[in-house]
Tab-separated table of C-alpha atoms in Angstrom:
chain	number	residue	atom	x	y	z
A	1	MET	CA	0.196	-0.276	-0.156
A	2	GLY	CA	1.535	3.646	-1.141
A	3	CYS	CA	-0.906	5.631	0.535
A	4	PHE	CA	-3.522	6.275	2.664
A	5	GLY	CA	-7.119	7.153	1.529
A	6	ALA	CA	-6.050	9.810	-0.945
A	7	ASN	CA	-9.964	11.693	-1.254
A	8	GLN	CA	-10.183	11.791	3.275
A	9	SER	CA	-10.107	14.581	4.932
A	10	SER	CA	-11.502	13.471	8.055
A	11	ILE	CA	-12.724	10.878	9.747
A	12	ASN	CA	-14.999	10.140	12.503
A	13	ARG	CA	-14.103	9.255	16.304
A	14	TRP	CA	-16.561	8.419	19.801
A	15	ILE	CA	-16.560	10.326	22.770
A	16	ASP	CA	-17.240	7.855	25.143
A	17	ASN	CA	-18.284	8.943	28.741
A	18	PRO	CA	-18.185	5.567	30.642
A	19	THR	CA	-18.429	7.057	33.691
A	20	ALA	CA	-22.408	8.088	35.780
A	21	ASN	CA	-22.083	11.694	35.267
A	22	GLU	CA	-22.272	13.914	32.269
A	23	ILE	CA	-19.281	15.160	31.669
A	24	LYS	CA	-17.544	18.049	29.169
A	25	VAL	CA	-15.086	18.346	26.549
A	26	THR	CA	-14.358	21.632	24.617
A	27	ILE	CA	-12.895	20.664	21.393
A	28	ASP	CA	-11.288	23.518	19.217
A	29	GLY	CA	-12.706	25.595	21.818
A	30	LYS	CA	-16.442	24.551	20.720
A	31	GLU	CA	-17.678	22.876	24.204
A	32	LEU	CA	-19.319	18.992	23.721
A	33	THR	CA	-21.636	17.620	26.244
A	34	ILE	CA	-22.149	13.984	26.682
A	35	PRO	CA	-24.492	11.981	28.811
A	36	ALA	CA	-23.214	9.952	31.363
A	37	LYS	CA	-22.503	6.111	30.330
A	38	SER	CA	-22.420	7.647	27.016
A	39	GLY	CA	-21.039	9.223	23.999
A	40	ILE	CA	-21.541	11.103	20.868
A	41	ASN	CA	-19.955	11.266	17.611
A	42	TYR	CA	-18.062	13.807	16.427
A	43	THR	CA	-15.608	14.875	13.462
A	44	PHE	CA	-12.340	15.167	12.805
A	45	GLU	CA	-10.592	16.733	9.731
A	46	TYR	CA	-6.795	16.097	9.507
A	47	GLY	CA	-4.707	18.338	11.185
A	48	LYS	CA	-3.816	19.313	14.263
A	49	HIS	CA	-6.175	19.684	17.330
A	50	THR	CA	-6.747	20.823	21.185
A	51	LEU	CA	-8.907	19.391	23.329
A	52	SER	CA	-9.281	20.628	27.098
A	53	TYR	CA	-11.367	18.019	29.597
A	54	ASN	CA	-11.504	19.100	33.699
A	55	ASN	CA	-9.536	22.273	33.654
A	56	ASP	CA	-6.396	20.301	31.473
A	57	ASP	CA	-5.660	20.452	27.693
A	58	PHE	CA	-3.907	18.450	25.565
A	59	ASN	CA	-3.122	19.321	21.803
A	60	PHE	CA	-3.539	16.040	19.577
A	61	VAL	CA	-3.404	15.014	15.474
A	62	VAL	CA	-5.520	13.144	13.796
A	63	LYS	CA	-4.357	11.484	10.757
A	64	PRO	CA	-5.175	8.765	7.752
A	65	ALA	CA	-3.420	5.286	8.854
A	66	GLN	CA	-2.779	2.651	6.589
A	67	PHE	CA	-4.621	0.105	9.051
A	68	GLY	CA	-6.414	2.501	11.111
A	69	GLU	CA	-10.190	3.965	10.807
A	70	LEU	CA	-12.002	2.583	14.652
A	71	GLY	CA	-11.653	3.410	17.850
A	72	LEU	CA	-12.825	5.742	21.042
A	73	ILE	CA	-11.941	9.049	22.939
A	74	ASN	CA	-11.496	7.898	26.480
A	75	PRO	CA	-11.522	12.123	28.080
A	76	THR	CA	-11.721	10.771	31.666
A	77	GLN	CA	-9.135	8.326	31.251
A	78	SER	CA	-11.748	6.123	32.217
A	79	ASN	CA	-10.237	2.037	33.061
A	80	TYR	CA	-11.294	0.113	29.943
A	81	TYR	CA	-10.461	-4.264	29.802
A	82	LEU	CA	-9.769	-5.828	26.421
A	83	TYR	CA	-10.601	-9.386	27.960
A	84	THR	CA	-9.636	-13.075	26.479
A	85	VAL	CA	-12.058	-16.477	25.845
A	86	ILE	CA	-10.820	-18.570	23.790
A	87	TYR	CA	-13.733	-20.691	21.265
A	88	SER	CA	-12.724	-24.418	20.638
A	89	THR	CA	-14.178	-27.087	18.210
A	90	SER	CA	-13.452	-29.809	21.449
A	91	GLU	CA	-14.010	-29.786	25.258
A	92	MET	CA	-11.492	-28.211	27.502
A	93	ASN	CA	-10.446	-28.192	31.070
A	94	ASP	CA	-9.089	-25.775	33.019
A	95	GLU	CA	-5.717	-26.376	32.472
A	96	GLN	CA	-5.688	-26.298	28.944
A	97	TYR	CA	-7.597	-23.647	29.232
A	98	GLU	CA	-5.400	-21.612	30.877
A	99	LYS	CA	-1.826	-23.478	29.109
A	100	ILE	CA	-3.376	-21.338	25.432
A	101	LEU	CA	-3.323	-17.700	26.844
A	102	ARG	CA	-0.259	-18.586	28.474
A	103	GLU	CA	1.216	-19.334	25.754
A	104	ASN	CA	-0.450	-16.502	23.651
A	105	ARG	CA	0.484	-14.366	26.319
A	106	GLU	CA	-2.920	-13.412	27.163
A	107	ILE	CA	-2.813	-13.336	31.344
A	108	ASN	CA	-1.594	-10.239	33.161
A	109	SER	CA	-1.617	-8.920	36.368
A	110	ILE	CA	-4.579	-5.986	36.759
A	111	PRO	CA	-4.437	-4.446	40.293
A	112	VAL	CA	-7.772	-4.735	41.824
A	113	ILE	CA	-9.581	-3.785	44.812
A	114	ILE	CA	-10.734	-6.731	46.990
A	115	ASP	CA	-12.810	-6.390	49.376
A	116	GLY	CA	-11.764	-2.922	50.324
A	117	LYS	CA	-7.660	-3.920	50.050
A	118	GLU	CA	-6.538	-3.445	47.183
A	119	GLN	CA	-3.963	-6.162	45.683
A	120	GLU	CA	-3.383	-7.952	41.950
A	121	ILE	CA	-4.794	-10.771	40.135
A	122	GLU	CA	-3.933	-12.147	37.665
A	123	MET	CA	-6.952	-12.921	34.165
A	124	PRO	CA	-7.099	-13.214	30.448
A	125	ALA	CA	-7.244	-9.744	30.263
A	126	LYS	CA	-5.455	-5.854	29.699
A	127	LEU	CA	-5.474	-2.562	30.620
A	128	ILE	CA	-6.622	0.181	28.850
A	129	ASN	CA	-7.144	3.587	30.270
A	130	ASP	CA	-5.165	5.611	27.505
A	131	VAL	CA	-6.731	8.942	25.872
A	132	PHE	CA	-6.888	7.348	22.242
A	133	ILE	CA	-7.929	4.382	21.958
A	134	GLU	CA	-6.791	2.635	18.819
A	135	HIS	CA	-7.905	-0.491	17.575
A	136	SER	CA	-5.341	-0.758	15.481
A	137	GLN	CA	-3.015	-0.559	18.901
A	138	TYR	CA	-5.273	-3.353	21.419
A	139	HIS	CA	-7.157	-5.227	17.999
A	140	TRP	CA	-10.416	-6.389	20.034
A	141	ASP	CA	-13.031	-8.480	17.972
A	142	TYR	CA	-16.197	-7.229	19.985
A	143	SER	CA	-16.645	-4.234	21.353
A	144	TYR	CA	-17.810	-2.429	24.954
A	145	ASP	CA	-21.303	-2.309	23.427
A	146	GLN	CA	-21.039	-5.966	22.269
A	147	PRO	CA	-21.785	-8.984	23.913
A	148	PHE	CA	-19.298	-12.473	23.413
A	149	PRO	CA	-20.821	-14.739	21.236
A	150	LYS	CA	-23.013	-17.572	22.954
A	151	GLU	CA	-20.448	-19.622	19.658
A	152	ILE	CA	-18.288	-19.097	17.281
A	153	THR	CA	-19.141	-20.496	13.152
A	154	GLN	CA	-15.959	-21.213	11.550
A	155	ASP	CA	-15.688	-21.596	8.048
A	156	LEU	CA	-12.788	-24.255	8.426
A	157	LYS	CA	-12.322	-27.942	6.930
A	158	LEU	CA	-11.293	-29.660	10.080
A	159	LYS	CA	-10.242	-33.713	9.911
A	160	LYS	CA	-12.375	-36.182	11.344
A	161	ASN	CA	-12.002	-35.638	15.388
A	162	GLN	CA	-9.271	-32.429	15.029
A	163	SER	CA	-9.467	-29.960	17.351
A	164	TYR	CA	-9.655	-25.947	16.844
A	165	GLN	CA	-9.052	-23.072	18.911
A	166	GLN	CA	-10.044	-19.151	18.440
A	167	ARG	CA	-9.213	-16.532	20.775
A	168	TYR	CA	-11.421	-13.735	20.956
A	169	ARG	CA	-11.015	-10.033	22.344
A	170	LYS	CA	-13.367	-8.421	23.613
A	171	LEU	CA	-14.123	-3.941	25.187
A	172	TYR	CA	-15.198	-3.717	28.538
A	173	ARG	CA	-15.765	-0.291	30.161
A	174	GLU	CA	-15.018	-1.013	33.375
A	175	SER	CA	-18.444	-1.390	35.062
A	176	ASP	CA	-19.377	-3.520	32.949
A	177	PHE	CA	-16.146	-5.377	32.691
A	178	ILE	CA	-17.259	-5.878	37.230
A	179	GLU	CA	-20.618	-7.428	36.182
A	180	PHE	CA	-19.269	-9.654	33.853
A	181	LEU	CA	-16.187	-10.704	36.818
A	182	LYS	CA	-18.939	-11.233	39.787
A	183	GLU	CA	-21.274	-13.872	37.999
A	184	ASP	CA	-18.065	-15.545	39.304
A	185	GLU	CA	-16.830	-14.289	41.712
A	186	GLN	CA	-18.720	-13.527	45.147
A	187	GLU	CA	-16.234	-10.924	46.324
A	188	ASP	CA	-17.223	-6.716	45.928
A	189	ILE	CA	-14.033	-5.764	43.316
A	190	SER	CA	-13.609	-2.653	42.095
A	191	PHE	CA	-10.294	-1.300	40.522
A	192	PRO	CA	-8.137	1.356	41.367
A	193	TYR	CA	-8.333	4.752	38.889
A	194	ASN	CA	-4.763	6.696	37.977
A	195	PRO	CA	-5.507	9.427	35.598
A	196	LYS	CA	-2.808	11.639	34.389
A	197	LYS	CA	-2.245	15.243	34.316
A	198	PHE	CA	-2.586	15.804	30.376
A	199	SER	CA	0.648	16.772	30.434
A	200	GLU	CA	1.780	13.456	31.992
A	201	ILE	CA	0.444	11.625	28.868
A	202	SER	CA	3.613	10.120	25.941
A	203	GLN	CA	3.264	12.254	23.821
A	204	TYR	CA	4.668	12.024	20.070
A	205	VAL	CA	7.870	14.179	18.810
A	206	ILE	CA	9.785	14.212	15.615
A	207	PRO	CA	13.553	13.641	16.901
A	208	LYS	CA	15.318	16.957	17.438
A	209	ILE	CA	17.514	17.268	14.277
A	210	ASP	CA	20.341	19.480	14.284
A	211	LEU	CA	20.898	19.949	10.383
A	212	ASN	CA	25.107	20.592	11.377
A	213	ASN	CA	25.497	17.145	12.634
A	214	ILE	CA	25.514	15.530	8.843
A	215	LYS	CA	28.358	15.915	7.705
A	216	CYS	CA	26.883	15.402	3.821
A	217	GLU	CA	25.711	18.351	2.258
A	218	ALA	CA	22.997	16.121	-0.063
A	219	GLY	CA	21.693	14.701	3.536
A	220	ARG	CA	22.402	17.934	5.440
A	221	GLN	CA	20.002	19.325	2.422
A	222	TYR	CA	17.117	16.318	1.977
A	223	MET	CA	16.806	15.936	5.726
A	224	GLU	CA	16.285	20.048	6.328
A	225	GLY	CA	13.332	19.841	3.223
A	226	LEU	CA	11.918	16.998	5.578
A	227	LEU	CA	11.998	18.546	8.160
A	228	ASN	CA	10.528	21.467	6.177
A	229	ASP	CA	7.658	19.329	4.617
A	230	TRP	CA	6.635	17.715	8.161
A	231	ASN	CA	6.324	21.646	9.811
A	232	HIS	CA	4.564	22.110	7.056
A	233	LEU	CA	1.784	19.780	7.488
A	234	MET	CA	1.697	20.749	11.168
A	235	THR	CA	-0.274	23.776	9.865
A	236	LEU	CA	-2.775	22.126	7.340
A	237	LYS	CA	-5.999	20.525	8.304
A	238	GLY	CA	-8.774	18.213	5.687
A	239	SER	CA	-7.780	18.020	2.763
A	240	ASP	CA	-4.927	19.964	2.626
A	241	PHE	CA	-3.970	17.977	5.061
A	242	THR	CA	-3.781	14.027	3.301
A	243	LYS	CA	-1.704	14.453	0.374
A	244	PRO	CA	1.416	16.497	2.090
A	245	TYR	CA	1.213	13.376	5.238
A	246	ASP	CA	1.382	10.820	2.424
A	247	ASN	CA	4.664	12.642	0.955
A	248	LEU	CA	5.883	12.004	3.613
A	249	ALA	CA	4.053	8.674	5.509
A	250	SER	CA	3.139	6.561	2.844
A	251	ASN	CA	5.618	3.074	2.567
A	252	ASP	CA	6.725	4.754	-1.394
A	253	ALA	CA	7.725	7.604	0.580
A	254	MET	CA	9.923	5.694	3.585
A	255	ALA	CA	11.084	3.979	0.803
A	256	LYS	CA	12.257	7.343	-1.590
A	257	SER	CA	13.809	7.985	2.244
A	258	TYR	CA	15.579	4.858	2.787
A	259	GLY	CA	17.080	5.112	-1.070
A	260	SER	CA	18.301	8.829	0.024
A	261	GLU	CA	20.752	7.636	1.832
A	262	ASP	CA	23.014	7.053	-0.950
A	263	LYS	CA	23.188	10.772	-1.514
A	264	CYS	CA	26.141	9.875	1.365
A	265	THR	CA	28.668	7.502	0.863
A	266	GLU	CA	31.631	5.968	3.192
A	267	ALA	CA	33.626	9.032	0.806
A	268	ASN	CA	31.946	11.346	2.255
A	269	ASP	CA	29.960	10.804	4.804
A	270	PRO	CA	32.324	8.322	6.671
A	271	GLU	CA	31.023	8.057	9.537
A	272	LYS	CA	27.111	7.508	8.485
A	273	THR	CA	26.220	10.575	10.329
A	274	TYR	CA	23.273	11.123	7.370
A	275	SER	CA	22.012	7.886	8.391
A	276	LYS	CA	21.500	8.222	11.769
A	277	GLU	CA	20.165	11.334	11.102
A	278	LEU	CA	17.536	10.280	8.956
A	279	ARG	CA	16.614	6.817	10.671
A	280	GLN	CA	15.487	8.717	13.644
A	281	PHE	CA	13.073	11.219	11.553
A	282	VAL	CA	11.717	8.000	9.190
A	283	ASP	CA	10.839	5.815	12.396
A	284	ALA	CA	9.335	8.559	14.188
A	285	LEU	CA	6.772	8.298	11.245
A	286	ARG	CA	7.146	4.711	11.299
A	287	ASN	CA	5.964	4.708	14.928
A	288	THR	CA	2.123	6.158	14.176
A	289	ARG	CA	1.334	5.015	10.733
A	290	ASP	CA	-1.380	3.102	12.278
A	291	VAL	CA	-2.920	5.240	14.642
A	292	ASN	CA	-5.427	8.190	13.739
A	293	PHE	CA	-4.875	10.181	16.624
A	294	TYR	CA	-1.572	10.488	18.731
A	295	VAL	CA	-1.418	13.080	21.617
A	296	VAL	CA	1.896	16.015	19.887
A	297	LYS	CA	3.137	19.331	21.960
């Protein structure tokens, strides 16, 4: 795939409020009221935006993604849980079930409060409390409003007596996850809530590149062009954003950037100063190519 949806200029994203109270979120100066245990769909143009909630704010970028398009926004940094179950064509005992989960690294230690005491327990779940919860990062099969099915029908040509197992993941809001756990657990269970200040959220940054460190003139000029293109991109919105982003971050664009290493040889750049700086830049672009939303400075 060489490009990222060249005809698109925006994306719709669900802003979720799993709490028991109405909240107000401000996007680019526009205040939105989000009902309790509900949410709203909001259209974001590609480009840089600002989100404010609870007297705190941060900047973020909305962009095309190679394998994106699904996700939700969690401004309250509430806890969500990605829970894994196994569907099988044959009966499994508890030991076999757990073995498959452990072999596939589905078991995690989750902080919980049971009967008032904070502790950690192992379960086939992952705690998620990101502001931007992207499907391309967590890969759920069923969202918080979709139940696990009672059975899965697979179009498989299985040999006689052949056993087959498949893992599926569901995203839970915390309140629903507690109700789910109570089906098997009798204790009073809850979970710690530890939201961060927005300034403490991991931010995506293009590495600070000192052009003077690049000894190869041709490489230095090429890198200067890439940095100028990136800085200009951050000023664009909507359809104006799409093609310049594609020119920087598509597979074809990255291949072209890697190809520019030929400009600098053993003769004019023996310490490979250009390659070192270039790879920082391209790797930074690659790290977010599969998400639609990320936090920036």
